[in-house]
């Protein structure tokens, strides 16, 4: 599987979302991007939502980060694990 292109994704920035989608990840930039692309392609503005990514101290990937717009990105300084990263994303 060769993946070297992150097409920009422009999510709407909702100031009052009804739904928060929290996605913790660790060094899985391609899978996380594909997850986000699926959300982007299969949702509408009928229900305002926000995307909160929690980077659990991954290696830096500027191409990934630069492709995401309207997404809140929280970066952990150390690896907290799935549960603590999920909770951190849920509390903002």
PDB file of C-alpha atoms in Angstrom:
ATOM      1  CA  UNK A   1       0.000   0.000   0.000  1.00  0.00           C
ATOM      2  CA  UNK A   2       1.677   3.181  -1.192  1.00  0.00           C
ATOM      3  CA  UNK A   3       0.251   6.419   0.148  1.00  0.00           C
ATOM      4  CA  UNK A   4       2.055   9.697  -0.334  1.00  0.00           C
ATOM      5  CA  UNK A   5      -0.676  12.247  -1.011  1.00  0.00           C
ATOM      6  CA  UNK A   6      -3.007  13.856   1.471  1.00  0.00           C
ATOM      7  CA  UNK A   7      -5.766  15.703  -0.373  1.00  0.00           C
ATOM      8  CA  UNK A   8      -6.909  18.679   1.746  1.00  0.00           C
ATOM      9  CA  UNK A   9     -10.077  18.114   3.774  1.00  0.00           C
ATOM     10  CA  UNK A  10     -12.100  21.188   4.722  1.00  0.00           C
ATOM     11  CA  UNK A  11     -14.475  20.477   7.586  1.00  0.00           C
ATOM     12  CA  UNK A  12     -16.963  23.133   8.651  1.00  0.00           C
ATOM     13  CA  UNK A  13     -15.965  24.821  11.877  1.00  0.00           C
ATOM     14  CA  UNK A  14     -19.082  24.700  14.022  1.00  0.00           C
ATOM     15  CA  UNK A  15     -19.146  27.007  17.021  1.00  0.00           C
ATOM     16  CA  UNK A  16     -22.035  25.104  18.577  1.00  0.00           C
ATOM     17  CA  UNK A  17     -21.719  21.443  17.512  1.00  0.00           C
ATOM     18  CA  UNK A  18     -24.305  18.845  18.502  1.00  0.00           C
ATOM     19  CA  UNK A  19     -21.845  15.990  17.991  1.00  0.00           C
ATOM     20  CA  UNK A  20     -18.164  15.647  18.899  1.00  0.00           C
ATOM     21  CA  UNK A  21     -16.187  12.950  17.116  1.00  0.00           C
ATOM     22  CA  UNK A  22     -13.049  12.165  19.123  1.00  0.00           C
ATOM     23  CA  UNK A  23     -10.317  10.223  17.317  1.00  0.00           C
ATOM     24  CA  UNK A  24      -7.152   9.359  19.245  1.00  0.00           C
ATOM     25  CA  UNK A  25      -4.226   8.106  17.159  1.00  0.00           C
ATOM     26  CA  UNK A  26      -0.583   7.174  17.438  1.00  0.00           C
ATOM     27  CA  UNK A  27       1.607   7.129  14.301  1.00  0.00           C
ATOM     28  CA  UNK A  28      -1.280   5.954  12.107  1.00  0.00           C
ATOM     29  CA  UNK A  29      -1.463   9.033   9.894  1.00  0.00           C
ATOM     30  CA  UNK A  30      -2.700   7.226   6.778  1.00  0.00           C
ATOM     31  CA  UNK A  31      -5.443   5.272   8.583  1.00  0.00           C
ATOM     32  CA  UNK A  32      -6.499   8.370  10.495  1.00  0.00           C
ATOM     33  CA  UNK A  33      -6.619  10.387   7.278  1.00  0.00           C
ATOM     34  CA  UNK A  34      -8.705   7.695   5.559  1.00  0.00           C
ATOM     35  CA  UNK A  35     -11.074   7.671   8.547  1.00  0.00           C
ATOM     36  CA  UNK A  36     -11.430  11.454   8.311  1.00  0.00           C
ATOM     37  CA  UNK A  37     -11.925  11.281   4.554  1.00  0.00           C
ATOM     38  CA  UNK A  38     -14.742   8.776   5.059  1.00  0.00           C
ATOM     39  CA  UNK A  39     -16.406  11.032   7.642  1.00  0.00           C
ATOM     40  CA  UNK A  40     -16.000  14.005   5.302  1.00  0.00           C
ATOM     41  CA  UNK A  41     -17.461  12.129   2.327  1.00  0.00           C
ATOM     42  CA  UNK A  42     -20.411  10.628   4.203  1.00  0.00           C
ATOM     43  CA  UNK A  43     -21.709  13.441   6.371  1.00  0.00           C
ATOM     44  CA  UNK A  44     -23.719  16.570   5.770  1.00  0.00           C
ATOM     45  CA  UNK A  45     -24.365  19.795   7.620  1.00  0.00           C
ATOM     46  CA  UNK A  46     -27.736  18.530   8.818  1.00  0.00           C
ATOM     47  CA  UNK A  47     -26.268  17.917  12.273  1.00  0.00           C
ATOM     48  CA  UNK A  48     -23.381  20.221  13.181  1.00  0.00           C
ATOM     49  CA  UNK A  49     -20.384  18.250  14.392  1.00  0.00           C
ATOM     50  CA  UNK A  50     -16.770  18.798  15.312  1.00  0.00           C
ATOM     51  CA  UNK A  51     -13.752  16.579  14.820  1.00  0.00           C
ATOM     52  CA  UNK A  52     -11.274  16.341  17.692  1.00  0.00           C
ATOM     53  CA  UNK A  53      -8.038  14.500  16.907  1.00  0.00           C
ATOM     54  CA  UNK A  54      -5.805  13.523  19.783  1.00  0.00           C
ATOM     55  CA  UNK A  55      -2.243  12.843  18.665  1.00  0.00           C
ATOM     56  CA  UNK A  56      -0.740  10.537  21.282  1.00  0.00           C
ATOM     57  CA  UNK A  57       2.863  11.752  20.826  1.00  0.00           C
ATOM     58  CA  UNK A  58       3.221  10.541  17.215  1.00  0.00           C
ATOM     59  CA  UNK A  59       6.168  11.277  14.986  1.00  0.00           C
ATOM     60  CA  UNK A  60       5.575  14.589  13.211  1.00  0.00           C
ATOM     61  CA  UNK A  61       3.923  14.379   9.775  1.00  0.00           C
ATOM     62  CA  UNK A  62       3.468  17.859   8.313  1.00  0.00           C
ATOM     63  CA  UNK A  63       1.754  16.617   5.129  1.00  0.00           C
ATOM     64  CA  UNK A  64      -0.944  15.001   7.264  1.00  0.00           C
ATOM     65  CA  UNK A  65      -1.396  18.028   9.504  1.00  0.00           C
ATOM     66  CA  UNK A  66      -1.418  20.498   6.621  1.00  0.00           C
ATOM     67  CA  UNK A  67      -4.191  18.581   4.853  1.00  0.00           C
ATOM     68  CA  UNK A  68      -6.688  19.055   7.705  1.00  0.00           C
ATOM     69  CA  UNK A  69      -8.805  22.187   8.038  1.00  0.00           C
ATOM     70  CA  UNK A  70     -11.554  22.784  10.570  1.00  0.00           C
ATOM     71  CA  UNK A  71     -10.281  19.970  12.795  1.00  0.00           C
ATOM     72  CA  UNK A  72      -9.233  20.493  16.401  1.00  0.00           C
ATOM     73  CA  UNK A  73      -5.856  18.824  17.010  1.00  0.00           C
ATOM     74  CA  UNK A  74      -4.675  18.098  20.537  1.00  0.00           C
ATOM     75  CA  UNK A  75      -1.076  16.903  20.874  1.00  0.00           C
ATOM     76  CA  UNK A  76       0.020  14.879  23.857  1.00  0.00           C
ATOM     77  CA  UNK A  77       3.607  15.471  25.017  1.00  0.00           C
ATOM     78  CA  UNK A  78       3.920  11.806  25.943  1.00  0.00           C
ATOM     79  CA  UNK A  79       1.997   8.678  24.996  1.00  0.00           C
ATOM     80  CA  UNK A  80      -1.006   8.436  27.312  1.00  0.00           C
ATOM     81  CA  UNK A  81      -2.671   5.442  25.674  1.00  0.00           C
ATOM     82  CA  UNK A  82      -6.072   5.108  24.040  1.00  0.00           C
ATOM     83  CA  UNK A  83      -8.346   5.620  27.055  1.00  0.00           C
ATOM     84  CA  UNK A  84      -6.601   8.679  28.529  1.00  0.00           C
ATOM     85  CA  UNK A  85      -6.258  10.237  25.064  1.00  0.00           C
ATOM     86  CA  UNK A  86      -9.973   9.649  24.424  1.00  0.00           C
ATOM     87  CA  UNK A  87     -10.850  11.301  27.720  1.00  0.00           C
ATOM     88  CA  UNK A  88      -8.537  14.214  26.983  1.00  0.00           C
ATOM     89  CA  UNK A  89     -10.252  14.742  23.637  1.00  0.00           C
ATOM     90  CA  UNK A  90     -13.694  14.536  25.228  1.00  0.00           C
ATOM     91  CA  UNK A  91     -12.843  17.210  27.788  1.00  0.00           C
ATOM     92  CA  UNK A  92     -11.258  19.473  25.179  1.00  0.00           C
TER      93      UNK A  92
END
